[in-house]
Amino acid sequence: MSIFKGAGVAIVTPMKENNEVDYDRFGELLDFQINNQTDAIIVCGTTGEAATLSHEEHLACIKFTVDYVNKRIPVIAGTGSNCTETAIYLSQKAEEYGVDGLLVVTPYYNKATQNGLKKHFTAIANSVKVPIILYNVPSRTGCALKADTIVELAKTVDNIVAVKEASGDISFVADLMQKADGCIDVYSGNDDQIVPLLSLGGVGVISVLSNICPKETHDIVDLYLNGKTKESLALQLKYLPVCHNLFTEVNPIPVKTALKYIGIDCGSLRSPLTDMEEENAVKLKEAMKATGINVK
């Protein structure tokens, strides 16, 4: 059974001027998402700047999200690490807090072998009971899961139930779907490939776009899953320029800029990330306006 079907938001982490987490704004952001039909909250992922949060901050953000959302929609916590023991620790604490699932990225920098990845994910999964979504994003980690590895993990570890597929390689997705034969749920990790991935049997998206367009991203998936494929495709194509401009610089630089444009200031980014270059920021705003997004 899927943890969720639809569009889950890879939510940003709001910051105060002093660079502390802004929990008041975080609550507003969560309400904005839920009120606009987001299907799940994914907290402390790449978009949430998890790599710059201390373990204490990381866990505090997870606990705050679980408590604030209060079972209104599923909460999935990013608990991956390039250290297996650290990932186990974060995963166990997140389970204690009551998350509905975990998003566990491939171990970055170490560049583990496929056997190493199997041992890594199996150890994490065996340490908890909540369902786990594997996260395949080789452009950021330097480490890729092969289709055969994903399928083997899904078939041999009960609580490995899904994968966020962000390689950008639609041929890889097709190969994975053929080999998996329904044994694992697949979520798009790329907003510009939601419909293509759904057409291959995917169940949704873990989305950056949802931060600024939660209802529209939800609708792309919902329309498709309810047989309205033309309408879904039309929305996918309509928001394609915004999707592209959300990645002219490394995520989450553009999406935090975009949130300011719609009147939701989530603060600055933690170093080493910086403010968006002016030229790219202008192009992002123009793309948002052209799509009909209400830019302030």
Short mmCIF file of C-alpha atoms in Angstrom, two decimals:
data_model
loop_
_atom_site.label_atom_id
_atom_site.label_comp_id
_atom_site.label_asym_id
_atom_site.label_seq_id
_atom_site.Cartn_x
_atom_site.Cartn_y
_atom_site.Cartn_z
CA MET A 1 0.00 0.00 0.00
CA SER A 2 1.38 3.40 -0.99
CA ILE A 3 2.48 5.83 1.71
CA PHE A 4 0.70 8.41 -0.43
CA LYS A 5 -0.48 8.92 -3.98
CA GLY A 6 -0.27 12.37 -5.53
CA ALA A 7 2.05 15.31 -4.98
CA GLY A 8 4.16 15.47 -1.85
CA VAL A 9 6.03 18.70 -1.22
CA ALA A 10 9.77 18.60 -0.55
CA ILE A 11 9.30 21.49 1.84
CA VAL A 12 11.81 24.27 2.46
CA THR A 13 13.07 25.03 5.97
CA PRO A 14 12.24 28.66 6.85
CA MET A 15 15.04 30.61 8.53
CA LYS A 16 15.08 33.75 10.67
CA GLU A 17 17.46 36.64 10.06
CA ASN A 18 19.82 35.16 12.65
CA ASN A 19 19.84 31.87 10.67
CA GLU A 20 17.81 29.92 13.22
CA VAL A 21 14.86 27.82 12.07
CA ASP A 22 11.69 29.97 11.95
CA TYR A 23 9.02 27.70 13.41
CA ASP A 24 6.27 30.32 13.23
CA ARG A 25 6.77 30.63 9.48
CA PHE A 26 7.16 26.84 9.25
CA GLY A 27 3.66 26.41 10.67
CA GLU A 28 2.25 28.94 8.19
CA LEU A 29 3.97 27.10 5.37
CA LEU A 30 2.54 23.75 6.46
CA ASP A 31 -0.97 25.21 6.63
CA PHE A 32 -0.53 26.75 3.17
CA GLN A 33 0.39 23.34 1.79
CA ILE A 34 -2.39 21.41 3.49
CA ASN A 35 -5.03 24.02 2.62
CA ASN A 36 -4.02 23.73 -1.04
CA GLN A 37 -4.35 19.94 -1.28
CA THR A 38 -0.75 18.80 -1.00
CA ASP A 39 -0.87 15.06 -0.47
CA ALA A 40 2.16 14.66 1.82
CA ILE A 41 4.88 16.67 3.55
CA ILE A 42 8.49 15.61 3.02
CA VAL A 43 10.57 17.38 5.65
CA CYS A 44 14.36 17.67 5.93
CA GLY A 45 15.12 16.61 2.39
CA THR A 46 17.47 18.31 -0.05
CA THR A 47 15.04 21.23 -0.44
CA GLY A 48 14.90 21.54 3.34
CA GLU A 49 18.65 22.18 3.53
CA ALA A 50 19.11 19.08 5.69
CA ALA A 51 22.81 19.03 4.87
CA THR A 52 23.31 22.26 6.83
CA LEU A 53 21.14 21.38 9.83
CA SER A 54 22.71 20.00 12.98
CA HIS A 55 21.34 16.64 14.15
CA GLU A 56 19.45 18.49 16.88
CA GLU A 57 17.89 20.92 14.40
CA HIS A 58 17.15 18.13 11.94
CA LEU A 59 15.24 16.14 14.54
CA ALA A 60 13.52 19.25 15.92
CA CYS A 61 12.20 20.08 12.44
CA ILE A 62 10.87 16.55 12.03
CA LYS A 63 9.16 16.56 15.42
CA PHE A 64 7.67 20.01 14.85
CA THR A 65 6.26 18.93 11.47
CA VAL A 66 4.74 15.71 12.82
CA ASP A 67 3.15 17.52 15.76
CA TYR A 68 1.89 20.48 13.71
CA VAL A 69 0.48 18.45 10.84
CA ASN A 70 -1.18 16.20 13.42
CA LYS A 71 -2.10 13.40 11.00
CA ARG A 72 -3.91 15.69 8.56
CA ILE A 73 -1.72 14.28 5.77
CA PRO A 74 1.28 11.92 5.80
CA VAL A 75 4.64 13.25 6.99
CA ILE A 76 7.78 11.69 5.54
CA ALA A 77 11.14 12.56 7.05
CA GLY A 78 14.45 12.70 5.26
CA THR A 79 16.84 10.67 7.43
CA GLY A 80 19.57 9.65 5.01
CA SER A 81 23.28 10.05 5.64
CA ASN A 82 26.57 8.90 4.17
CA CYS A 83 27.12 7.16 7.51
CA THR A 84 24.90 4.13 8.06
CA GLU A 85 24.88 4.50 11.85
CA THR A 86 23.86 8.16 11.59
CA ALA A 87 21.03 7.28 9.22
CA ILE A 88 19.85 4.59 11.65
CA TYR A 89 19.90 7.08 14.53
CA LEU A 90 17.93 9.71 12.63
CA SER A 91 15.48 7.11 11.33
CA GLN A 92 14.80 5.65 14.76
CA LYS A 93 14.22 9.08 16.30
CA ALA A 94 11.90 10.07 13.45
CA GLU A 95 9.94 6.85 13.98
CA GLU A 96 9.62 7.71 17.68
CA TYR A 97 8.15 11.07 16.72
CA GLY A 98 5.43 9.38 14.65
CA VAL A 99 6.38 9.92 11.01
CA ASP A 100 4.43 8.04 8.36
CA GLY A 101 7.53 7.19 6.34
CA LEU A 102 11.21 7.87 5.77
CA LEU A 103 13.05 9.19 2.72
CA VAL A 104 16.57 7.74 2.68
CA VAL A 105 19.05 9.06 0.13
CA THR A 106 21.96 7.09 -1.26
CA PRO A 107 25.12 7.72 0.81
CA TYR A 108 26.79 10.73 -0.81
CA TYR A 109 30.56 11.13 -1.25
CA ASN A 110 31.36 7.55 -0.17
CA LYS A 111 30.15 6.28 -3.58
CA ALA A 112 29.25 2.84 -2.26
CA THR A 113 29.10 -0.24 -4.49
CA GLN A 114 25.72 -1.84 -5.19
CA ASN A 115 26.50 -4.45 -2.50
CA GLY A 116 27.34 -1.63 -0.12
CA LEU A 117 24.06 0.09 -0.94
CA LYS A 118 22.12 -3.11 -0.29
CA LYS A 119 23.74 -3.48 3.13
CA HIS A 120 23.29 0.20 3.93
CA PHE A 121 19.56 0.34 3.13
CA THR A 122 18.85 -3.07 4.65
CA ALA A 123 20.48 -2.08 7.93
CA ILE A 124 18.47 1.14 8.11
CA ALA A 125 15.20 -0.59 7.20
CA ASN A 126 15.76 -3.35 9.74
CA SER A 127 16.25 -0.75 12.48
CA VAL A 128 12.70 0.63 12.12
CA LYS A 129 9.20 -0.52 11.24
CA VAL A 130 7.94 2.49 9.27
CA PRO A 131 7.94 2.33 5.44
CA ILE A 132 10.98 3.63 3.59
CA ILE A 133 11.32 5.48 0.29
CA LEU A 134 14.71 5.06 -1.35
CA TYR A 135 16.06 8.27 -2.90
CA ASN A 136 18.04 7.97 -6.11
CA VAL A 137 19.61 11.32 -7.06
CA PRO A 138 23.06 10.63 -8.53
CA SER A 139 23.60 14.21 -9.72
CA ARG A 140 23.83 15.31 -6.07
CA THR A 141 25.32 12.25 -4.41
CA GLY A 142 27.72 10.81 -6.99
CA CYS A 143 26.11 7.44 -6.25
CA ALA A 144 23.37 5.73 -8.26
CA LEU A 145 21.07 2.85 -7.45
CA LYS A 146 20.75 0.34 -10.28
CA ALA A 147 17.33 -0.99 -11.21
CA ASP A 148 18.24 -4.53 -10.16
CA THR A 149 19.36 -3.24 -6.74
CA ILE A 150 16.11 -1.35 -6.19
CA VAL A 151 14.06 -4.41 -7.13
CA GLU A 152 16.10 -6.73 -4.91
CA LEU A 153 15.71 -4.39 -1.94
CA ALA A 154 11.96 -4.10 -2.51
CA LYS A 155 11.56 -7.86 -2.71
CA THR A 156 13.75 -8.78 0.25
CA VAL A 157 13.10 -5.97 2.76
CA ASP A 158 9.45 -5.65 3.78
CA ASN A 159 9.41 -1.96 4.66
CA ILE A 160 11.29 -0.72 1.60
CA VAL A 161 8.19 0.19 -0.37
CA ALA A 162 9.04 3.02 -2.77
CA VAL A 163 11.72 5.00 -4.57
CA LYS A 164 12.01 8.68 -5.34
CA GLU A 165 13.58 8.54 -8.79
CA ALA A 166 15.51 11.71 -9.61
CA SER A 167 18.09 10.53 -12.10
CA GLY A 168 16.26 12.39 -14.88
CA ASP A 169 16.70 9.33 -17.11
CA ILE A 170 13.25 8.26 -18.27
CA SER A 171 14.73 5.19 -19.97
CA PHE A 172 16.05 4.10 -16.59
CA VAL A 173 12.56 4.52 -15.14
CA ALA A 174 11.10 2.35 -17.91
CA ASP A 175 13.69 -0.34 -17.22
CA LEU A 176 12.98 -0.17 -13.49
CA MET A 177 9.23 -0.45 -14.02
CA GLN A 178 9.65 -3.45 -16.30
CA LYS A 179 11.90 -5.26 -13.82
CA ALA A 180 9.90 -4.30 -10.74
CA ASP A 181 6.57 -5.49 -12.16
CA GLY A 182 4.68 -3.63 -9.46
CA CYS A 183 6.81 -4.63 -6.46
CA ILE A 184 7.70 -1.01 -5.58
CA ASP A 185 6.03 2.40 -5.82
CA VAL A 186 7.86 5.02 -7.85
CA TYR A 187 7.67 8.77 -7.29
CA SER A 188 9.10 11.30 -9.70
CA GLY A 189 11.86 13.39 -8.21
CA ASN A 190 11.76 15.76 -11.18
CA ASP A 191 8.90 18.22 -11.63
CA ASP A 192 9.40 18.36 -15.39
CA GLN A 193 8.84 14.59 -15.69
CA ILE A 194 5.71 14.01 -13.61
CA VAL A 195 3.47 12.93 -16.47
CA PRO A 196 6.11 10.81 -18.23
CA LEU A 197 6.78 8.93 -15.01
CA LEU A 198 3.06 8.49 -14.28
CA SER A 199 2.63 7.09 -17.78
CA LEU A 200 5.09 4.34 -16.85
CA GLY A 201 3.16 3.42 -13.71
CA GLY A 202 4.37 5.93 -11.12
CA VAL A 203 2.13 6.96 -8.23
CA GLY A 204 3.14 10.58 -7.74
CA VAL A 205 5.86 13.16 -7.28
CA ILE A 206 8.00 14.48 -4.45
CA SER A 207 8.03 18.03 -5.65
CA VAL A 208 9.92 21.31 -5.41
CA LEU A 209 7.28 23.07 -7.53
CA SER A 210 4.68 22.24 -4.87
CA ASN A 211 6.29 24.78 -2.56
CA ILE A 212 4.82 27.59 -4.68
CA CYS A 213 2.09 25.73 -6.64
CA PRO A 214 0.72 23.05 -4.32
CA LYS A 215 -2.78 22.86 -5.81
CA GLU A 216 -1.53 22.82 -9.40
CA THR A 217 1.06 20.11 -8.73
CA HIS A 218 -1.54 18.04 -6.90
CA ASP A 219 -3.85 18.46 -9.89
CA ILE A 220 -1.24 17.25 -12.39
CA VAL A 221 -1.10 13.92 -10.57
CA ASP A 222 -4.74 13.69 -9.55
CA LEU A 223 -6.01 14.35 -13.07
CA TYR A 224 -3.69 11.72 -14.51
CA LEU A 225 -4.57 9.07 -11.94
CA ASN A 226 -8.26 9.71 -12.60
CA GLY A 227 -7.95 9.16 -16.34
CA LYS A 228 -7.87 12.80 -17.42
CA THR A 229 -4.50 12.47 -19.10
CA LYS A 230 -4.92 15.34 -21.57
CA GLU A 231 -5.79 17.79 -18.82
CA SER A 232 -2.87 16.53 -16.73
CA LEU A 233 -0.46 16.91 -19.63
CA ALA A 234 -1.73 20.42 -20.31
CA LEU A 235 -0.91 21.44 -16.74
CA GLN A 236 2.49 19.74 -16.88
CA LEU A 237 3.38 21.67 -20.02
CA LYS A 238 1.96 24.94 -18.67
CA TYR A 239 4.25 24.86 -15.64
CA LEU A 240 7.30 23.53 -17.46
CA PRO A 241 9.01 26.96 -17.77
CA VAL A 242 8.62 27.47 -14.02
CA CYS A 243 10.02 23.99 -13.35
CA HIS A 244 13.05 24.76 -15.49
CA ASN A 245 13.66 28.13 -13.82
CA LEU A 246 13.46 26.52 -10.38
CA PHE A 247 16.66 24.70 -11.30
CA THR A 248 18.76 27.35 -13.03
CA GLU A 249 20.74 27.36 -9.79
CA VAL A 250 21.13 24.60 -7.24
CA ASN A 251 17.98 23.73 -5.29
CA PRO A 252 16.70 25.25 -2.98
CA ILE A 253 18.12 28.64 -3.99
CA PRO A 254 15.48 29.38 -6.66
CA VAL A 255 12.48 28.02 -4.75
CA LYS A 256 13.20 30.16 -1.70
CA THR A 257 13.39 33.12 -4.09
CA ALA A 258 10.10 32.06 -5.69
CA LEU A 259 8.41 31.84 -2.29
CA LYS A 260 9.36 35.47 -1.63
CA TYR A 261 7.77 36.38 -4.97
CA ILE A 262 4.42 34.92 -3.85
CA GLY A 263 4.62 36.69 -0.50
CA ILE A 264 5.97 33.89 1.70
CA ASP A 265 9.40 34.96 2.91
CA CYS A 266 11.21 31.88 4.20
CA GLY A 267 14.42 33.69 4.92
CA SER A 268 17.92 33.20 3.70
CA LEU A 269 19.88 30.09 2.82
CA ARG A 270 22.58 28.62 4.96
CA SER A 271 26.12 28.77 3.70
CA PRO A 272 27.54 27.54 1.38
CA LEU A 273 24.32 28.32 -0.53
CA THR A 274 23.86 31.97 -1.47
CA ASP A 275 21.17 34.30 -2.79
CA MET A 276 20.06 33.80 -6.38
CA GLU A 277 21.95 35.65 -9.10
CA GLU A 278 19.94 38.67 -10.25
CA GLU A 279 19.75 37.60 -13.89
CA ASN A 280 18.35 34.20 -12.96
CA ALA A 281 15.98 35.70 -10.40
CA VAL A 282 14.48 38.00 -13.04
CA LYS A 283 13.95 35.08 -15.42
CA LEU A 284 12.28 33.08 -12.65
CA LYS A 285 9.90 35.92 -11.86
CA GLU A 286 9.06 36.37 -15.54
CA ALA A 287 8.33 32.65 -15.93
CA MET A 288 6.07 32.72 -12.88
CA LYS A 289 4.16 35.74 -14.16
CA ALA A 290 3.78 34.22 -17.64
CA THR A 291 2.28 31.11 -16.09
CA GLY A 292 -0.28 33.15 -14.18
CA ILE A 293 1.23 32.83 -10.73
CA ASN A 294 0.32 35.84 -8.59
CA VAL A 295 3.71 37.49 -8.06
CA LYS A 296 3.85 40.28 -5.50
#
